Every structure is written in structure tokens, then in C-alpha cells.
Coordinates of C-alpha atoms in Angstrom, one line a residue:
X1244 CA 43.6 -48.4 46.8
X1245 CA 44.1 -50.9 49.5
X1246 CA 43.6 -50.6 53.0
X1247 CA 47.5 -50.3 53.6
X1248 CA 48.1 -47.5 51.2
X1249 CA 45.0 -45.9 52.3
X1250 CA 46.4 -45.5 55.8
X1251 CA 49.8 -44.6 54.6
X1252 CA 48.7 -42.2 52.7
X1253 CA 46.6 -40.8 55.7
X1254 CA 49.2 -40.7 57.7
X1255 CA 51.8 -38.7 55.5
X1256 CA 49.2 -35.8 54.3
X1257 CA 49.9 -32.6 54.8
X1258 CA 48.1 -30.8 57.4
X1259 CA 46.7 -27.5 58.0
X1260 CA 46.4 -27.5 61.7
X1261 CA 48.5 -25.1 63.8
X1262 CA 51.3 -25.3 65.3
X1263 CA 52.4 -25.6 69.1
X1264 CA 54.1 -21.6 68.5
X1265 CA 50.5 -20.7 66.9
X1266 CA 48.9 -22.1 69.5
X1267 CA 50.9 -20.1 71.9
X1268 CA 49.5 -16.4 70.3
X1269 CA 46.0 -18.4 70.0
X1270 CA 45.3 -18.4 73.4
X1271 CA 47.4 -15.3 74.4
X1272 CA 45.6 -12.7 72.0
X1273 CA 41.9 -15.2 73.1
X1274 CA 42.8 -14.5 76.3
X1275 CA 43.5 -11.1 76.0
X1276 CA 40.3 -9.9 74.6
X1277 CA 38.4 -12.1 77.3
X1278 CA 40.1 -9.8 79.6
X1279 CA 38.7 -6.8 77.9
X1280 CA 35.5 -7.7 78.0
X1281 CA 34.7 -9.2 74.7
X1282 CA 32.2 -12.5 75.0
X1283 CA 34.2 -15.6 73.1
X1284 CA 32.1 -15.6 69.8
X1285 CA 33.0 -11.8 69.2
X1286 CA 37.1 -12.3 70.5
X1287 CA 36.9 -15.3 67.7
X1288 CA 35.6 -13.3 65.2
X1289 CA 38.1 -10.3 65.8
X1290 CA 41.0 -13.2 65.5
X1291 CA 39.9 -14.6 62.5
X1292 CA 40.1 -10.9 60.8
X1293 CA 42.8 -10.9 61.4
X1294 CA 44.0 -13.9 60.8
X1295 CA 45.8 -15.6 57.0
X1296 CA 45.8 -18.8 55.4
X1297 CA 45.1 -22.0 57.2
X1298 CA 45.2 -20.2 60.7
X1299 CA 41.9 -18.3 59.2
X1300 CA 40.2 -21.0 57.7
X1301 CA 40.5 -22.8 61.3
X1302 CA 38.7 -20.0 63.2
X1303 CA 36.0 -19.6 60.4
X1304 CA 35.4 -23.0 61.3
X1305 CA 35.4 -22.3 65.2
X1306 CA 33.4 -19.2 64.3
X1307 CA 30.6 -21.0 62.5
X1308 CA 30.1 -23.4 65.2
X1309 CA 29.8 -20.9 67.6
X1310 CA 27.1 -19.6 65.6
X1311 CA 25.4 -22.5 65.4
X1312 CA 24.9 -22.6 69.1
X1313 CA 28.0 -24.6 70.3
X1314 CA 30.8 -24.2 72.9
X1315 CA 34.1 -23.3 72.4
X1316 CA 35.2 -26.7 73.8
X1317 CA 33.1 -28.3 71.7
X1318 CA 34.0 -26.5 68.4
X1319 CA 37.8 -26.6 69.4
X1320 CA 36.7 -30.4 69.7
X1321 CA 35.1 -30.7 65.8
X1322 CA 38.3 -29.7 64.8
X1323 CA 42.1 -31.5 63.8
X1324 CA 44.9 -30.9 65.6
X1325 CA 43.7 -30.0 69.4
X1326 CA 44.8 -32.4 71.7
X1327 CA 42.5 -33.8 74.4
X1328 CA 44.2 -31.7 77.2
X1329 CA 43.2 -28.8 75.2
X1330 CA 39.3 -29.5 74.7
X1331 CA 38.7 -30.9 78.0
X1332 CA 40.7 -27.8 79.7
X1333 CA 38.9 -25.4 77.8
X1334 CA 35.3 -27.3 78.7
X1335 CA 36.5 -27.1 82.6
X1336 CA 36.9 -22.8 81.7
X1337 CA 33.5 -22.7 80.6
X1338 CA 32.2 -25.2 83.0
X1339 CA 33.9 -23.0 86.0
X1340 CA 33.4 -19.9 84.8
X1341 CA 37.7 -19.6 84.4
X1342 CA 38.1 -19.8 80.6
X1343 CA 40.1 -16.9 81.3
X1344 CA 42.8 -18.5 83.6
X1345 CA 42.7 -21.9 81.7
X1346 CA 43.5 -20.3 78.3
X1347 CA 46.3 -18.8 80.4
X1348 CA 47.9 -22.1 81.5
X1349 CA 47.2 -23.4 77.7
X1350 CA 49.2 -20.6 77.1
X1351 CA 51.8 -21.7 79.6
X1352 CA 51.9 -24.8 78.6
X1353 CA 52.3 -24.7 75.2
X1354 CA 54.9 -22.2 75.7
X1355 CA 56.8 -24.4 77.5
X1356 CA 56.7 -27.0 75.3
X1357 CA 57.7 -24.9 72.8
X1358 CA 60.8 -23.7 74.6
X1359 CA 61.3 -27.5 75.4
X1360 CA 61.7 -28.5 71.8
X1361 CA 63.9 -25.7 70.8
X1362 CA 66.1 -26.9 73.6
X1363 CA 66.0 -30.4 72.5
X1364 CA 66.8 -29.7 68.9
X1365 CA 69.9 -27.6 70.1
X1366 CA 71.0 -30.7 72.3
X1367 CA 70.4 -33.0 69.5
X1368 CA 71.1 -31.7 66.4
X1369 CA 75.0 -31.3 66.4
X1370 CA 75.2 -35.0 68.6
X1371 CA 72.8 -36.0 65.2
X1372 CA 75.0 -34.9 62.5
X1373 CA 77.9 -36.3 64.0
X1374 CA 76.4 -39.3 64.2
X1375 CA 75.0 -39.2 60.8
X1376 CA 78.6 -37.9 59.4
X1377 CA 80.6 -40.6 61.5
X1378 CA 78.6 -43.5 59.8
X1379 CA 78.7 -42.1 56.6
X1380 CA 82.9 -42.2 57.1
X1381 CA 82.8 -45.9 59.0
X1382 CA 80.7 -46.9 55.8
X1383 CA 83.2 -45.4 53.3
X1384 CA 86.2 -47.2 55.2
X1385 CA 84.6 -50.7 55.3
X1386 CA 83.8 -50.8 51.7
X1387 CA 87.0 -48.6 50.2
X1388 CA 89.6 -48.6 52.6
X1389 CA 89.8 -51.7 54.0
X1390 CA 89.6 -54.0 51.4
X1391 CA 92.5 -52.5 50.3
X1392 CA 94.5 -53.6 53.2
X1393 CA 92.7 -56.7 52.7
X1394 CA 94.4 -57.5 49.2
X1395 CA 98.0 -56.9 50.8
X1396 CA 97.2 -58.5 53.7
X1397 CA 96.7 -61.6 51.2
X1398 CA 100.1 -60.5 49.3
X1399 CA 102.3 -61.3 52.6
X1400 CA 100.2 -64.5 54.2
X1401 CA 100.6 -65.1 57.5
X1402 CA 97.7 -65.7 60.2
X1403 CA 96.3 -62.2 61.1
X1404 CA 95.2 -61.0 64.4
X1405 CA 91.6 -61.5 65.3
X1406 CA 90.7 -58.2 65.8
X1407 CA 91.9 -57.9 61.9
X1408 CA 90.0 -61.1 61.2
X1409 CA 86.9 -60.0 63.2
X1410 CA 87.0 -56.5 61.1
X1411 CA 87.8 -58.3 57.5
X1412 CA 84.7 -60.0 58.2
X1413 CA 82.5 -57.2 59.2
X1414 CA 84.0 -55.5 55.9
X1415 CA 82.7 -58.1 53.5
X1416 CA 79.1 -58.5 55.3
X1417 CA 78.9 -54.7 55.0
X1418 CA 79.4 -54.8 50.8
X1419 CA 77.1 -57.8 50.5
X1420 CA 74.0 -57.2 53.0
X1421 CA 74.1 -53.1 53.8
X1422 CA 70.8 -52.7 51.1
X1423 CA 69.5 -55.6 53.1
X1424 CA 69.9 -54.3 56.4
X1425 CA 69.0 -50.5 55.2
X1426 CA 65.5 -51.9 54.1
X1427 CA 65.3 -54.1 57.1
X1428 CA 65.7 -50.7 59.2
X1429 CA 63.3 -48.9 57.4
X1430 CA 60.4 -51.4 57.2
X1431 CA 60.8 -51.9 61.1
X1432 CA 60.1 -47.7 61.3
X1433 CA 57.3 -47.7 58.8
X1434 CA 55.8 -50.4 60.7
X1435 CA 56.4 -48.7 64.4
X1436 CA 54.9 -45.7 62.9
X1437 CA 52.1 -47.1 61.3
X1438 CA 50.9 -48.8 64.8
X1439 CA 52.0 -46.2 66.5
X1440 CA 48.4 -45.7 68.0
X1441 CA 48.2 -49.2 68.7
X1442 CA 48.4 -50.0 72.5
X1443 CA 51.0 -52.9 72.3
X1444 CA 53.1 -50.6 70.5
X1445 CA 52.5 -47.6 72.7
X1446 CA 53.4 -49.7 76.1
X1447 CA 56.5 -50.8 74.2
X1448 CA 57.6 -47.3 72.6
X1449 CA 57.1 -46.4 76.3
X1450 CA 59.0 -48.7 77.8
X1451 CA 61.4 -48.1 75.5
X1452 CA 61.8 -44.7 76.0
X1453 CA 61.5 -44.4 79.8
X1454 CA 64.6 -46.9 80.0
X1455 CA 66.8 -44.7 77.6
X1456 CA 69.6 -43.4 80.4
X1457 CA 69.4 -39.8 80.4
X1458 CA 66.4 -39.4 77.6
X1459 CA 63.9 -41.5 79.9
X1460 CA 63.9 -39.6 83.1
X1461 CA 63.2 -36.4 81.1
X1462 CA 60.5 -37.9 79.3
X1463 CA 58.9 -39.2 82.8
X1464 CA 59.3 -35.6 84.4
X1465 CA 57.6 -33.9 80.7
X1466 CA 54.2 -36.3 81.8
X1467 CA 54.4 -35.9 85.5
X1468 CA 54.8 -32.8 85.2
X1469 CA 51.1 -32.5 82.8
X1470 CA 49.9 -34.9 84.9
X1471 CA 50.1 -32.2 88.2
X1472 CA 49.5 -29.4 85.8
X1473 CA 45.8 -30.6 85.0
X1474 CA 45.5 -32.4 88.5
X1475 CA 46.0 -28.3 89.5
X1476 CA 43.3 -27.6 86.9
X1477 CA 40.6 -30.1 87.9
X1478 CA 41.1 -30.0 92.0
X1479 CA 41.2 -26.0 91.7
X1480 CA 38.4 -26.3 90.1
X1481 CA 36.7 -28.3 92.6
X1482 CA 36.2 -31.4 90.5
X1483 CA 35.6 -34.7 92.6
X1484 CA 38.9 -36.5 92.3
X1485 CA 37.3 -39.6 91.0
X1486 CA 35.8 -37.6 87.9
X1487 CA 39.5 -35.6 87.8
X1488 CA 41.2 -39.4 87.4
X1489 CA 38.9 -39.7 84.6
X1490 CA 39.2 -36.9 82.8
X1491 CA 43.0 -37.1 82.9
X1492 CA 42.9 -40.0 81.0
X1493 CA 41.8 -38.9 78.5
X1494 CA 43.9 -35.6 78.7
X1495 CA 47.5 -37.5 79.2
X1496 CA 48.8 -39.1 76.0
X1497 CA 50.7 -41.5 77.4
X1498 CA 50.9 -45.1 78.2
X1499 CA 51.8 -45.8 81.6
X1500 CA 49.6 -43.1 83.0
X1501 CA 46.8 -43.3 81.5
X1502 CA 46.7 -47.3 82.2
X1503 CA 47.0 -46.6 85.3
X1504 CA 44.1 -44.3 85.3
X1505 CA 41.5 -47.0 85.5
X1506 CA 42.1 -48.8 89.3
X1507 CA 43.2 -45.7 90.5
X1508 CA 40.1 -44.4 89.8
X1509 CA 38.7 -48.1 90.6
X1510 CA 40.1 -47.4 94.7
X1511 CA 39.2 -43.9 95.0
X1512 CA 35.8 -45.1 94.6
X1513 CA 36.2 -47.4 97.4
X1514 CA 37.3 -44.8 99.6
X1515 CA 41.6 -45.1 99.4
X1516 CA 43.4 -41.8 99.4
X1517 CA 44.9 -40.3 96.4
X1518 CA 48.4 -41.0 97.2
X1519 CA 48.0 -45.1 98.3
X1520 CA 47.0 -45.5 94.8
X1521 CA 49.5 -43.5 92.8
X1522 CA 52.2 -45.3 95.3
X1523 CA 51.0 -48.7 93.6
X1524 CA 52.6 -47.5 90.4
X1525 CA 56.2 -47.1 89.4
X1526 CA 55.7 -44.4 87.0
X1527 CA 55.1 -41.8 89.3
X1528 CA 58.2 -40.9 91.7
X1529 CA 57.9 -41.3 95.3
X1530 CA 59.0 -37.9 96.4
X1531 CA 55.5 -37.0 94.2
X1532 CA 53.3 -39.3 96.4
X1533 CA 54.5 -38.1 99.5
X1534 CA 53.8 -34.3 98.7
X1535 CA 50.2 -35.4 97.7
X1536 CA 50.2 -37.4 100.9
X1537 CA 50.4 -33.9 102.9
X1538 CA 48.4 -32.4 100.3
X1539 CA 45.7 -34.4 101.6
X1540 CA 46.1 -33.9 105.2
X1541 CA 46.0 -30.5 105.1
X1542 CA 43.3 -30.1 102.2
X1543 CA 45.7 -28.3 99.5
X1544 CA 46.1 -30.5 96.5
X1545 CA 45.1 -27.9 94.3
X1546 CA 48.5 -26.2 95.7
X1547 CA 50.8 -28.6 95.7
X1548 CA 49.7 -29.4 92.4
X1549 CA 50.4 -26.7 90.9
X1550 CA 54.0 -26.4 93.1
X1551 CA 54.9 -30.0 91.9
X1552 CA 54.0 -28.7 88.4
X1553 CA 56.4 -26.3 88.4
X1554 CA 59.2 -28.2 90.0
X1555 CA 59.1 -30.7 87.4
X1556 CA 59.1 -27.8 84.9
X1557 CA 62.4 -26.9 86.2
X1558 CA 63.9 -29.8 86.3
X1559 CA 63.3 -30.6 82.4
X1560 CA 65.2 -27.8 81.9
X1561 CA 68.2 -28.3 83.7
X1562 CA 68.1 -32.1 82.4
X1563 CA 67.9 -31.0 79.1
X1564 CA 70.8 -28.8 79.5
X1565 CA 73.0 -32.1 81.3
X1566 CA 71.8 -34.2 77.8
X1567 CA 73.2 -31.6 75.8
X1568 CA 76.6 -31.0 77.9
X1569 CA 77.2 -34.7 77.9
X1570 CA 75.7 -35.7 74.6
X1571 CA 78.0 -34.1 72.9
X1572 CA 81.4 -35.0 74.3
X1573 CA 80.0 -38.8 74.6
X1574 CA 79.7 -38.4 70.8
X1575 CA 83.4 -37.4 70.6
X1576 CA 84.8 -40.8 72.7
X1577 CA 82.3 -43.2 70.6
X1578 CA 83.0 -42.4 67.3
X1579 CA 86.8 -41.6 68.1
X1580 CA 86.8 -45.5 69.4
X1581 CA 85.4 -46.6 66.7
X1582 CA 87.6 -45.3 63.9
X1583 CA 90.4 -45.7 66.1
X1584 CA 89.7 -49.5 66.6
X1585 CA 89.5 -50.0 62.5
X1586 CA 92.8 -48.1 62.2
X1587 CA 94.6 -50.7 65.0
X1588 CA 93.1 -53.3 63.2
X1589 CA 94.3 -52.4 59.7
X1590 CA 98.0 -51.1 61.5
X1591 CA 98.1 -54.6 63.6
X1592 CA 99.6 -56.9 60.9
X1593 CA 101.9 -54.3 59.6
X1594 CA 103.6 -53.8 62.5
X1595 CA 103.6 -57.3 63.3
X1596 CA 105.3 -58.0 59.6
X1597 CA 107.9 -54.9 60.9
X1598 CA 109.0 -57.3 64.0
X1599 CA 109.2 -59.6 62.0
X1600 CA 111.8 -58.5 59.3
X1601 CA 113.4 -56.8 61.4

């Protein structure tokens, strides 16, 4: 098999890790029998019992390794689908003696980004089909419908109107080059996803993204909003900030934070407060820096951390609710314009034949 295949074939497997609603009872039911006394290897073996199908075979793993003599950061670690935020918040528990309240806000977390997708699915998914539906109809008219009009457009002669023209055109590059323009479209996406990992692609996916109107800003608040969520973590922890800028990055997956990671931990080291640095990046939002600024002067980062956190938190969801109320109506207009402007274009030289007869 050759390299290319190999990672194709990689990429598409199925997998048996859990997912993000799994991960919510995970840590709820761990951190419930922390609570009640239980140590970790015992709470893990009590979950696994209990536990079916791939779920099961995960903790067996976890449960071995705890056997074996390792942490539950570093078993969570040995194993797919756990992100870095999870493994390096659960070693921070264990380090601090607060495995307890971090499994909490991995419980939090998770269960916002839970209720986040289910909110962006129902503000996407009709606005999708639409879509979907309205090119299937464009499609059906450019190769059916219009050259029709096209053959008795040729029956009365005359010079057509250049929006006619212009849309005759169109017509007759759609029934000779769509194939070559749908396999275009999809080798482009299987070559995006394949680098996905790559950093050129990353910083361009990102760029991408955070300049989409409406989409982007959410986006930004989703990783500002991690960002102050394990900047809560680490500072109430009473990790120095320069090992909390380092840790981050390699808790935040994504691009234009974690690239800034590097000099911001670079100036700490030289003595430069917290929020100088973050000011020397666009990515995070001024009205952040200069909360952190008074954060600092008063000694409460840990605080406003976690208050920042939670703003953001409600922002994403009122923004997501605004992308759904407009989405949906800004649908309507497009794709009303669009058949609308094919119908004029067809209607144009008939009623222009009309004036003239009569």
C-alpha cells in the first residue's frame, strides 16, 4: 500500500474512542465517587463494571495502567481520543491535590461544548438543506430548463439581452465542465483534510475561519474563552505564569494562540506583565487585556479568569442564537435572487419580442 493510501486509510477508520456526551457522564460519575471517598484506581474499576462495549474496553485499559503503577493523567495520556486540555488538566488535579474540582470543569466543559454543537447543528442544519436543495433546483434549471428557452430563443433571432447572454453561457459551461468542477471541489477537500495537521494549512483554515462574518467571531470567543478557562485552572493552581503560557500551548488547539504562545512566554521571562504581551496580538480582544491588566494590579487572575471565562461562555450562546435568526432568512433572499434572476433572464427576450409585435 502506498504512503498516500496508508494515511487515507488512517484517517477514515472507525474509532472507538468516546464521545464529547460520554465524556460528560465520564467525569461526572469519576467525580462523583472521588467525592465519596473512593481512591481513583477503585472509582475506575467501579466504572468499568459498569460500563459496555468500547466505553469498557477504554477503562480496562485505564484500569491496567493504573495497576501497573501509573497516573491517571498518564494513562488517560496512553490512550486515543483525549485531547491535551484533558491530560494536562487532569495531571494539574493530581499535581494540586484538586482532581476533584478539575474533573468538575472537564465536566463543564465538555458539557458546554456539547450544548454548543447541538445549538450549531440546529442553526445550520435547515440554512444546509436549503442550500443543498436550492443547488440541486439551480442545477436542474441550467441543464433542463433553459436550454429550452435557448432553442426558441434561436427560432425568433434577434440580439438577446446580456443578462440572457451571460446566463446562456453559464448554461452551457455547466453541461460540459460540472464533473470537472465537482472533482475539482472534492480533491481540494481531501487535500485540506489530509493536511489538516499541517501548520500552513492550520494558519490558513484559521484565517479562514476567523474572517467568516458572523461564524469567525464565535469561533474566536469558543478559544478565548478555553484559553481563560485553563489560565483559571493553572493561576488557581498557583502555577508560575511562565510554566501556565507553556502548558497552554499545548492544551489550545488552535493556531493563532498557540503561535503566540512562544514570545509571550519569551517576555514574561524577561519580566513584561501578562497583559503587554497578549496586547501585542490581535487574536485576543482588548476588552480581555484590559481586565487582565487589573487582574494584575490587584493580584486576582485566577478570578478574573475564571469571570472572563464565563462571559465569553455567554456570549457564544447568544451569537449562536443571532447565526441561527439571521441564517436562515439570509438563505431565503439569496436563493430567492438567484432563481428570480434566471427567470428575468429567460422572461427578458419574450417580453421584449411582445413590444415588439405589438
Amino acid at each position: 500500500m502506498t504512503p498516500f493510501l496508508k494515511r487515507l486509510t488512517s484517517d477514515i477508520r472507525i474509532s472507538n474512542t468516546l464521545s464529547d456526551k460520554s465524556k460528560v457522564k465520564l467525569y461526572s460519575e469519576l467525580r462523583i465517587l472521588l467525592n465519596a471517598g473512593l481512591d481513583v484506581k477503585a472509582a475506575v474499576e467501579l466504572l468499568m463494571n459498569e460500563a459496555e462495549g468500547a466505553e469498557q474496553k477504554l477503562l480496562k485499559n485505564i484500569d491496567q495502567l493504573l495497576i501497573s503503577g501509573k497516573s491517571l493523567s498518564m494513562a488517560i495520556r496512553a490512550q486515543t481520543g483525549f485531547s491535551n486540555y484533558e491530560v494536562y488538566s487532569i495531571r494539574i488535579g493530581e499535581e494540586t491535590g484538586n482532581l476533584s474540582a478539575v474533573l468538575e470543569q472537564l465536566e463543564i466543559f465538555y458539557n458546554r461544548k456539547v450544548k454548543l454543537k447541538r445549538q450549531l447543528v440546529s442553526a445550520l442544519s435547515y440554512p444546509a438543506f436549503v442550500l443543498t436543495l436550492a443547488i440541486g433546483v439551480v442545477y436542474f434549471m441550467l441543464n433542463n430548463i433553459v436550454p429550452m428557452f435557448a432553442d426558441i430563443f434561436k427560432r425568433f433571432g434577434g440580439e438577446l439581452p446580456p443578462l440572457t447572454k451571460a446566463l446562456l453561457k453559464l448554461s452551457q459551461f455547466t453541461r460540459s465542465y460540472a464533473w470537472i468542477v465537482f472533482l475539482v471541489i472534492a480533491a481540494i477537500g481531501i487535500y485540506i483534510y489530509l493536511n489538516r495537521n499541517e501548520v500552513y494549512m492550520r494558519a490558513r483554515l484559521a484565517k479562514i475561519l476567523l474572517a467568516t462574518p458572523l461564524i469567525g467571531t464565535t469561533i474566536r470567543k469558543i478559544y478565548l474563552a478555553r484559553f481563560c478557562q485553563v489560565m483559571y485552572l493553572l493561576s488557581s493552581a498557583k502555577v508560575p505564569l511562565t510554566e501556565a503560557i507553556s502548558m497552554v500551548e499545548q492544551m489550545i488547539g488552535f493556531y493563532p494562540l498557540e503561535v503566540s504562545m512562544g514570545p509571550i512566554r519569551k517576555q514574561l521571562t524577561n519580566g513584561a506583565a501578562l497583559h503587554k504581551t497578549l496586547s501585542q496580538f490581535p487574536i485576543y480582544e482588548k476588552r480581555m487585556v484590559a481586565l487582565i491588566k487589573v487582574a494584575e494590579e490587584v493580584n486576582q487572575l485566577d478570578v478574573m479568569f475564571n469571570q472572563v471565562a464565563q462571559q465569553y461562555n455567554d456570549d457564544i450562546d447568544h451569537q449562536t442564537k443571532v447565526v441561527s435568526s439571521v441564517l436562515e432568512p439570509m438563505m431565503i433572499v439569496i436563493i430567492a435572487s438567484v432563481v428570480g434572476v434566471i427567470l428575468v433572464a429567460m422572461y427578458l427576450p419574450l417580453f421584449k419580442l411582445s413590444t415588439t409585435i405589438s
